[in-house]
Amino acid sequence: MEENIKKYHEILKKLCILYIEDEENIRKNMKKVLLLLCNSVYEASDIKNAKKILEKNRVDIIISDINLPEENGLDFIEDLRQIDKKIPVILLSAYTETNYLLKATKLKLIDYLTKPVDFDTLNNALIKCAEDIYDNGMFILNFENGIEYNVLNKELKDINKKEIKLTSKELLLLDYLTKNNSRVISHDELKTNIWEDYFEATDSALKNLLNKLRKKIGKESISNISGVGYKL
């Protein structure tokens, strides 16, 4: 049991959380706590900003308050479940009203926590999220010909589970495409985030790097949207 908890803590460290809370002080303090447990935290004060974050970034876990301005957390998760039935969700509320609880039970939540939330309760809920991600293989991306990419360990393996070596630039490119797999990424954005030296970030260098990565994960795994950019 203790080994499993340690394993899930290690997984949690590599995950990204979206935290939605409209009260700034609570949001800032909670973010500090969450960063003790995971790799990165995106924060949003309302659903509109939360949706923008989801469009542009890979998010592994969502933690949302229910009572938010304009659109509440329950409605947001209900809409989200139409397109993503698996992402682990924790809902927070200062209330335990029956109508909230009844609606929440239909949303496949990992947990429903009453505010204020203590560290142990939050930690346990996040461990459940990591366990859910692990059990559902949500950290594995499947490419052509049985090739798999482990997002957490940053390992690429063929159908026989033999590791496919990636250069540092290939890994940077694959990781950036993975984190932003919900959108098309422009040529300039890729060059800015892959190369530190502006003069090395040429169109030909990017094209060459993309071709090398495609040979390893499959030609069709990276789409070229003409005149716009690339998408995993």
Backbone as numpy.savetxt, mean C-alpha at the origin, in Angstrom:
# Nx Ny Nz CAx CAy CAz Cx Cy Cz
3.54 -19.32 18.67 2.71 -18.12 18.67 3.58 -16.86 18.67
4.60 -16.86 19.54 5.50 -15.70 19.64 6.27 -15.48 18.35
6.66 -16.60 17.69 7.39 -16.50 16.42 6.49 -15.89 15.33
5.23 -16.28 15.35 4.28 -15.73 14.37 4.10 -14.23 14.56
3.98 -13.80 15.82 3.81 -12.37 16.11 5.04 -11.60 15.64
6.21 -12.18 15.87 7.45 -11.54 15.42 7.46 -11.43 13.90
7.01 -12.50 13.23 6.96 -12.49 11.76 6.01 -11.41 11.26
4.86 -11.28 11.91 3.88 -10.28 11.47 4.36 -8.87 11.76
5.11 -8.70 12.84 5.70 -7.39 13.12 6.70 -7.01 12.03
7.47 -7.98 11.57 8.44 -7.73 10.51 7.74 -7.36 9.20
6.63 -8.06 8.93 5.84 -7.73 7.74 5.27 -6.33 7.87
4.73 -6.02 9.04 4.11 -4.72 9.30 5.09 -3.58 9.07
6.33 -3.78 9.44 7.36 -2.75 9.28 7.52 -2.32 7.82
7.21 -3.23 6.91 7.42 -2.96 5.49 6.17 -2.47 4.78
5.10 -2.25 5.54 3.83 -1.87 4.92 3.57 -0.36 5.00
2.64 0.09 4.18 2.24 1.50 4.15 0.79 1.62 4.60
0.56 2.55 5.52 -0.78 2.74 6.08 -1.34 4.09 5.65
-2.61 4.11 5.31 -3.34 5.36 5.09 -4.19 5.61 6.32
-3.95 6.73 6.99 -4.67 7.07 8.21 -5.53 8.32 7.96
-6.83 8.19 8.19 -7.77 9.29 7.91 -8.40 9.77 9.21
-8.15 11.03 9.52 -8.66 11.64 10.76 -8.71 13.15 10.56
-9.85 13.77 10.87 -9.99 15.21 10.60 -9.42 16.10 11.70
-9.29 15.59 12.91 -8.73 16.40 14.00 -7.20 16.34 13.94
-6.59 17.50 13.69 -5.16 17.54 13.41 -4.30 17.00 14.55
-4.56 17.39 15.78 -3.73 16.93 16.90 -3.77 15.41 17.05
-4.97 14.87 16.94 -5.11 13.41 17.03 -4.36 12.74 15.89
-4.51 13.30 14.69 -3.87 12.73 13.50 -2.34 12.74 13.63
-1.79 13.86 14.08 -0.34 13.97 14.20 0.20 13.00 15.25
-0.49 12.91 16.39 -0.04 12.02 17.46 -0.15 10.55 17.06
-1.26 10.21 16.39 -1.44 8.83 15.96 -0.40 8.45 14.91
-0.08 9.38 14.03 0.92 9.09 13.00 2.27 8.75 13.64
2.64 9.46 14.68 3.90 9.17 15.38 3.90 7.75 15.93
2.76 7.34 16.47 2.64 5.98 17.02 2.72 4.94 15.90
2.01 5.21 14.81 1.99 4.26 13.70 3.37 4.07 13.08
4.16 5.13 13.05 5.51 5.05 12.48 6.45 4.22 13.34
6.06 3.93 14.56 6.84 3.02 15.41 6.60 1.57 14.98
5.51 1.35 14.27 5.10 -0.01 13.94 5.24 -0.36 12.46
5.23 0.67 11.59 5.26 0.36 10.16 6.21 1.28 9.41
6.39 0.97 8.14 7.36 1.65 7.29 6.99 3.10 6.98
5.77 3.33 6.58 5.37 4.68 6.21 3.88 4.88 6.43
3.51 6.14 6.66 2.12 6.48 6.94 1.72 7.68 6.09
0.68 7.51 5.32 0.06 8.63 4.61 -1.10 9.12 5.46
-1.21 10.43 5.62 -2.30 10.97 6.44 -3.23 11.83 5.60
-4.51 11.78 5.94 -5.51 12.58 5.23 -6.52 13.09 6.24
-7.00 14.32 6.02 -7.97 14.92 6.94 -9.40 14.67 6.50
-9.57 14.18 5.26 -10.91 13.91 4.76 -10.85 12.87 3.65
-12.01 12.43 3.20 -12.08 11.37 2.20 -11.55 11.82 0.84
-11.78 13.07 0.50 -11.30 13.59 -0.78 -9.79 13.44 -0.90
-9.07 13.85 0.14 -7.60 13.72 0.13 -7.17 12.27 0.23
-7.93 11.46 0.94 -7.62 10.03 1.06 -7.67 9.36 -0.32
-8.67 9.72 -1.11 -8.81 9.14 -2.45 -7.64 9.54 -3.35
-7.17 10.77 -3.20 -6.02 11.22 -4.00 -4.77 10.41 -3.65
-4.60 10.12 -2.37 -3.45 9.32 -1.92 -3.55 7.91 -2.48
-4.74 7.33 -2.44 -4.94 5.97 -2.96 -4.68 5.89 -4.46
-4.98 6.96 -5.17 -4.77 6.99 -6.62 -3.30 7.01 -6.98
-2.48 7.61 -6.11 -1.08 7.85 -6.45 -0.08 6.94 -5.74
-0.53 6.18 -4.74 0.41 5.42 -3.93 -0.09 4.01 -3.63
0.85 3.13 -3.35 0.47 1.81 -2.87 0.15 1.92 -1.38
-1.05 1.52 -1.02 -1.47 1.52 0.38 -1.83 0.09 0.77
-1.30 -0.38 1.89 -1.51 -1.76 2.32 -2.62 -1.90 3.36
-2.78 -0.87 4.19 -3.76 -0.90 5.28 -4.43 0.47 5.38
-5.73 0.47 5.65 -6.45 1.74 5.86 -6.97 1.78 7.29
-6.68 2.89 7.97 -7.25 3.16 9.29 -8.04 4.45 9.15
-9.33 4.41 9.44 -10.15 5.60 9.22 -11.10 5.85 10.38
-11.21 7.12 10.75 -12.26 7.53 11.68 -13.58 7.47 10.92
-14.67 7.24 11.64 -15.98 7.21 10.98 -16.52 8.62 10.77
-16.41 9.45 11.79 -16.99 10.79 11.74 -16.03 11.77 11.07
-16.25 12.00 9.79 -15.40 12.88 9.01 -16.26 13.92 8.30
-15.66 15.07 7.93 -16.44 16.10 7.23 -16.86 15.62 5.84
-18.03 16.04 5.42 -18.58 15.76 4.09 -18.97 14.30 3.89
-18.00 13.37 3.88 -18.31 11.95 3.70 -17.74 11.18 4.87
-18.54 10.28 5.49 -18.02 9.56 6.64 -17.25 8.30 6.24
-16.49 7.80 7.21 -15.63 6.66 6.95 -16.35 5.40 6.53
-17.52 5.16 7.07 -18.30 3.98 6.71 -18.70 3.99 5.23
-19.18 5.13 4.77 -19.58 5.26 3.36 -18.37 5.10 2.44
-17.26 5.66 2.85 -16.03 5.57 2.07 -15.59 4.11 1.90
-15.59 3.36 3.01 -15.17 1.96 2.94 -16.19 1.13 2.17
-17.45 1.48 2.31 -18.50 0.77 1.55 -18.27 0.93 0.05
-17.94 2.14 -0.39 -17.63 2.39 -1.80 -16.34 1.68 -2.22
-15.34 1.73 -1.34 -14.04 1.10 -1.63 -14.19 -0.40 -1.84
-15.07 -1.02 -1.08 -15.26 -2.47 -1.17 -15.84 -2.90 -2.53
-16.36 -1.97 -3.28 -16.85 -2.29 -4.62 -15.69 -2.57 -5.57
-14.53 -1.98 -5.28 -13.37 -2.17 -6.17 -12.22 -2.91 -5.50
-12.20 -2.94 -4.19 -11.13 -3.64 -3.46 -11.74 -4.35 -2.25
-11.91 -5.65 -2.37 -12.57 -6.42 -1.32 -11.60 -6.96 -0.28
-10.29 -6.77 -0.52 -9.30 -7.42 0.35 -8.50 -6.50 1.26
-8.30 -5.25 0.87 -7.40 -4.41 1.66 -7.87 -4.34 3.12
-6.98 -4.63 4.07 -7.38 -4.61 5.48 -7.78 -3.21 5.95
-8.89 -3.14 6.67 -9.42 -1.85 7.13 -9.70 -1.91 8.63
-9.28 -0.87 9.33 -9.62 -0.68 10.74 -10.42 0.62 10.82
-11.61 0.56 11.41 -12.42 1.76 11.60 -12.37 2.20 13.06
-12.32 3.51 13.26 -12.28 4.10 14.60 -13.51 4.96 14.82
-14.02 4.95 16.04 -15.16 5.80 16.35 -15.21 6.09 17.84
-15.69 7.27 18.17 -15.88 7.62 19.59 -17.21 7.06 20.10
-17.96 6.45 19.18 -19.29 5.94 19.53 -19.41 4.45 19.26
-20.33 3.82 19.94 -20.61 2.40 19.70 -22.08 2.24 19.33
-22.56 3.15 18.50 -23.97 3.12 18.11 -24.28 1.87 17.29
-25.44 1.29 17.55 -25.83 0.03 16.92 -25.86 0.11 15.41
-26.36 1.23 14.86 -26.45 1.35 13.40 -25.07 1.37 12.75
-24.10 1.99 13.44 -22.72 1.96 12.95 -22.18 0.54 12.95
-22.37 -0.14 14.06 -21.83 -1.48 14.22 -22.43 -2.45 13.20
-23.72 -2.34 12.98 -24.39 -3.23 12.03 -23.86 -3.02 10.61
-23.69 -1.76 10.24 -23.18 -1.47 8.90 -21.72 -1.90 8.77
-20.95 -1.70 9.84 -19.53 -2.03 9.82 -19.30 -3.53 9.65
-20.17 -4.35 10.23 -20.00 -5.81 10.15 -20.08 -6.33 8.72
-20.68 -5.56 7.83 -20.84 -5.99 6.44 -19.66 -5.59 5.55
-18.70 -4.89 6.13 -17.61 -4.32 5.32 -16.31 -5.10 5.40
-16.35 -6.29 5.99 -15.16 -7.14 6.09 -13.99 -6.39 6.74
-14.26 -5.82 7.90 -13.24 -5.09 8.63 -12.31 -6.04 9.37
-11.08 -5.57 9.59 -10.19 -6.30 10.48 -10.57 -6.01 11.92
-10.94 -4.74 12.18 -11.35 -4.38 13.55 -12.15 -3.08 13.54
-12.92 -2.92 14.60 -13.70 -1.70 14.85 -13.32 -1.26 16.26
-12.59 -0.16 16.37 -12.04 0.26 17.66 -12.70 1.54 18.16
-12.93 1.57 19.46 -13.53 2.76 20.07 -12.44 3.71 20.55
-12.54 4.95 20.16 -11.58 5.99 20.59 -11.85 6.41 22.03
-10.80 6.79 22.75 -9.38 6.77 22.36 -8.82 5.35 22.36
-7.89 5.09 21.45 -7.32 3.74 21.29 -5.96 3.68 21.99
-5.78 2.68 22.84 -4.47 2.53 23.49 -3.52 1.76 22.58
-2.24 1.82 22.90 -1.20 1.26 22.04 -1.38 -0.24 21.82
-1.64 -0.99 22.88 -1.76 -2.45 22.76 -2.92 -2.84 21.85
-4.03 -2.14 21.98 -5.20 -2.44 21.14 -4.91 -2.16 19.67
-4.25 -1.02 19.42 -3.88 -0.67 18.05 -2.87 -1.66 17.49
-1.88 -2.00 18.29 -0.85 -2.96 17.87 -1.48 -4.30 17.50
-2.38 -4.79 18.33 -3.04 -6.07 18.06 -3.86 -6.03 16.77
-4.53 -4.92 16.54 -5.33 -4.77 15.33 -4.44 -4.77 14.08
-3.29 -4.11 14.18 -2.37 -4.06 13.05 -1.71 -5.41 12.80
-1.46 -6.16 13.85 -0.93 -7.52 13.69 -1.94 -8.38 12.93
-3.22 -8.19 13.24 -4.28 -8.92 12.50 -4.24 -8.54 11.02
-3.98 -7.25 10.74 -3.89 -6.80 9.34 -2.72 -7.48 8.63
-1.57 -7.52 9.29 -0.39 -8.15 8.71 -0.64 -9.64 8.46
-1.31 -10.27 9.40 -1.65 -11.69 9.26 -2.59 -11.90 8.06
-3.55 -11.02 7.91 -4.50 -11.10 6.80 -3.78 -10.93 5.46
-2.87 -9.98 5.40 -2.08 -9.73 4.18 -1.23 -10.95 3.85
-0.62 -11.53 4.87 0.23 -12.71 4.68 -0.60 -13.91 4.22
-1.72 -14.16 4.87 -2.58 -15.31 4.55 -3.16 -15.23 3.15
-3.42 -14.00 2.69 -4.02 -13.82 1.37 -2.99 -13.59 0.25
-1.70 -13.65 0.63 -0.66 -13.47 -0.37 -0.70 -12.14 -1.07
-1.16 -11.11 -0.35 -1.33 -9.79 -0.98 -0.02 -9.03 -1.18
1.09 -9.61 -0.70 2.39 -8.96 -0.89 3.14 -9.60 -2.06
2.46 -10.51 -2.77 3.07 -11.17 -3.93 2.42 -10.66 -5.21
3.25 -10.17 -6.15 2.75 -9.77 -7.47 3.10 -10.87 -8.47
2.14 -11.28 -9.25 2.35 -12.34 -10.23 2.49 -11.75 -11.63
3.59 -12.11 -12.30 3.84 -11.65 -13.66 3.71 -12.82 -14.64
4.19 -12.60 -15.84 4.10 -13.63 -16.88 4.96 -14.85 -16.54
4.56 -16.01 -17.08 5.35 -17.24 -16.98 5.67 -17.66 -15.55
4.76 -17.37 -14.62 4.94 -17.81 -13.24 5.93 -17.00 -12.44
6.37 -15.87 -12.95 7.33 -15.03 -12.23 6.61 -14.26 -11.12
7.21 -14.26 -9.93 6.60 -13.60 -8.77 7.55 -12.56 -8.19
6.97 -11.46 -7.72 7.76 -10.43 -7.02 7.22 -10.28 -5.61
8.09 -10.52 -4.64 7.73 -10.33 -3.24 7.98 -8.87 -2.87
6.89 -8.13 -2.71 6.98 -6.69 -2.47 7.68 -6.39 -1.14
7.46 -7.25 -0.15 8.03 -7.01 1.17 9.53 -7.26 1.20
9.95 -8.39 0.60 11.37 -8.76 0.63 12.14 -8.29 -0.59
11.39 -7.69 -1.55 11.99 -7.18 -2.79 12.77 -8.28 -3.52
12.12 -9.45 -3.67 12.73 -10.59 -4.34 11.90 -10.99 -5.56
12.58 -11.21 -6.67 11.94 -11.66 -7.90 12.34 -13.11 -8.13
11.35 -13.99 -8.34 11.64 -15.42 -8.50 10.90 -15.98 -9.71
11.52 -17.00 -10.33 10.89 -17.62 -11.48 9.91 -18.70 -11.03
9.35 -19.43 -11.97 8.31 -20.42 -11.65 8.84 -21.54 -10.76
10.15 -21.75 -10.76 10.77 -22.78 -9.92 11.28 -22.22 -8.59
10.86 -20.98 -8.28 11.23 -20.30 -7.04 12.72 -19.96 -6.97
13.37 -19.92 -8.13 14.77 -19.52 -8.18 14.84 -18.01 -8.33
15.71 -17.39 -7.54 15.78 -15.93 -7.55 16.32 -15.39 -8.87
15.65 -14.36 -9.37 16.11 -13.63 -10.55 16.79 -12.36 -10.07
18.06 -12.23 -10.36 18.82 -11.09 -9.86 18.39 -9.79 -10.55
18.26 -8.76 -9.74 17.93 -7.43 -10.26 19.07 -6.47 -9.92
19.41 -5.60 -10.87 20.39 -4.56 -10.57 19.71 -3.52 -9.65
20.49 -2.65 -9.06 19.94 -1.65 -8.16 18.94 -0.74 -8.87
19.23 -0.38 -10.12 18.33 0.49 -10.89 17.06 -0.27 -11.28
17.19 -1.54 -11.64 16.02 -2.35 -11.99 15.10 -2.49 -10.77
15.70 -2.68 -9.60 14.93 -2.81 -8.37 14.22 -1.50 -8.03
14.92 -0.39 -8.20 14.31 0.93 -7.96 13.11 1.14 -8.88
13.28 0.78 -10.14 12.20 0.95 -11.12 11.01 0.06 -10.79
11.27 -1.22 -10.52 10.19 -2.15 -10.21 9.48 -1.74 -8.93
10.23 -1.32 -7.94 9.63 -0.91 -6.67 8.77 0.34 -6.85
9.24 1.28 -7.66 8.47 2.51 -7.88 7.19 2.22 -8.67
7.29 1.36 -9.65 6.11 0.97 -10.42 5.10 0.23 -9.53
5.63 -0.58 -8.63 4.78 -1.35 -7.72 4.03 -0.44 -6.76
4.74 0.52 -6.18 4.13 1.44 -5.21 3.07 2.31 -5.86
3.20 2.52 -7.16 2.27 3.41 -7.87 1.50 2.65 -8.95
1.19 1.39 -8.66 0.59 0.54 -9.69 -0.85 0.88 -10.03
-1.43 1.85 -9.32 -2.82 2.22 -9.61 -2.92 3.33 -10.65
-1.78 3.80 -11.15 -1.82 4.94 -12.08 -0.71 4.85 -13.12
-0.83 5.69 -14.14 0.21 5.80 -15.16 1.26 6.80 -14.66
2.52 6.43 -14.78 3.61 7.29 -14.30 4.33 7.90 -15.49
4.50 9.19 -15.46 5.11 9.89 -16.59 6.60 9.56 -16.70
7.14 9.77 -17.92 8.57 9.56 -18.16 9.41 10.40 -17.21
9.04 11.67 -17.07 9.82 12.58 -16.23 9.80 12.16 -14.76
8.66 11.71 -14.28 8.57 11.28 -12.89 9.47 10.07 -12.63
9.48 9.13 -13.57 10.34 7.96 -13.42 11.81 8.36 -13.39
12.19 9.22 -14.33 13.59 9.64 -14.40 14.02 10.37 -13.13
13.13 11.21 -12.60 13.44 11.96 -11.39 13.65 11.05 -10.19
12.87 9.98 -10.11 12.90 9.10 -8.94 13.87 7.93 -9.06
14.37 7.66 -10.26 15.30 6.54 -10.44 16.75 7.01 -10.47
16.98 8.17 -11.04 18.35 8.68 -11.16 18.56 9.90 -10.26
19.66 9.90 -9.54 20.02 11.06 -8.71 20.65 12.15 -9.57
21.41 11.71 -10.56 22.10 12.65 -11.45 21.19 13.00 -12.62
20.82 14.25 -12.71 19.92 14.73 -13.76 20.46 14.42 -15.16
21.78 14.53 -15.33 22.38 14.34 -16.66 22.38 12.87 -17.09
22.27 11.95 -16.13 22.21 10.53 -16.47 20.79 10.11 -16.83
19.81 10.89 -16.41 18.40 10.54 -16.60 17.91 10.92 -17.99
18.43 10.24 -18.99 18.04 10.52 -20.37 16.90 9.60 -20.80
16.26 9.96 -21.90 15.19 9.12 -22.44 15.72 7.74 -22.82
16.91 7.71 -23.39 17.49 6.43 -23.82 17.85 5.56 -22.62
18.31 6.20 -21.53 18.64 5.44 -20.32 17.40 4.80 -19.72
16.29 5.56 -19.71 15.03 5.03 -19.19 14.52 3.89 -20.07
14.55 4.08 -21.37 14.09 3.06 -22.30 14.90 1.78 -22.15
16.21 1.93 -22.01 17.10 0.78 -21.85 16.80 0.03 -20.55
16.57 0.79 -19.47 16.27 0.18 -18.17 14.93 -0.56 -18.22
13.93 0.06 -18.84 12.62 -0.58 -18.98 12.71 -1.88 -19.77
13.49 -1.88 -20.84 13.64 -3.08 -21.66 14.32 -4.21 -20.88
15.30 -3.86 -20.07 16.00 -4.86 -19.26 15.06 -5.47 -18.22
14.25 -4.61 -17.59 13.31 -5.11 -16.58 12.23 -5.97 -17.24
11.76 -5.55 -18.40 10.73 -6.32 -19.12 11.22 -7.73 -19.45
12.51 -7.86 -19.77 13.06 -9.18 -20.09 12.97 -10.12 -18.89
12.96 -9.52 -17.68 12.95 -10.34 -16.47 11.55 -10.61 -15.92
10.62 -9.66 -16.13 9.28 -9.86 -15.57 8.22 -10.09 -16.65
8.62 -9.99 -17.92 7.66 -10.20 -19.01 7.37 -8.91 -19.75
7.41 -8.99 -21.05 7.25 -7.80 -21.90 5.93 -7.09 -21.65
4.86 -7.87 -21.45 3.53 -7.27 -21.30 3.24 -6.77 -19.89
4.19 -6.98 -18.97 3.95 -6.61 -17.57 4.01 -5.10 -17.34
4.70 -4.40 -18.23 4.77 -2.93 -18.13 4.17 -2.34 -19.38
3.05 -1.65 -19.22 2.36 -1.05 -20.36 2.94 0.32 -20.68
3.08 0.58 -21.96 3.54 1.89 -22.43 2.30 2.66 -22.95
1.91 3.69 -22.21 0.79 4.52 -22.63 1.36 5.67 -23.46
1.19 5.56 -24.76 1.83 6.47 -25.70 1.62 7.94 -25.33
2.73 8.66 -25.22 2.68 10.09 -24.94 2.38 10.43 -23.49
2.16 9.42 -22.66 1.81 9.68 -21.25 2.86 9.11 -20.31
3.09 7.79 -20.38 4.05 7.17 -19.48 3.88 5.67 -19.41
4.13 5.11 -18.22 4.14 3.66 -18.06 3.31 3.24 -16.84
2.81 2.01 -16.93 1.99 1.47 -15.84 2.29 -0.03 -15.70
2.43 -0.47 -14.45 2.67 -1.88 -14.19 1.37 -2.65 -14.39
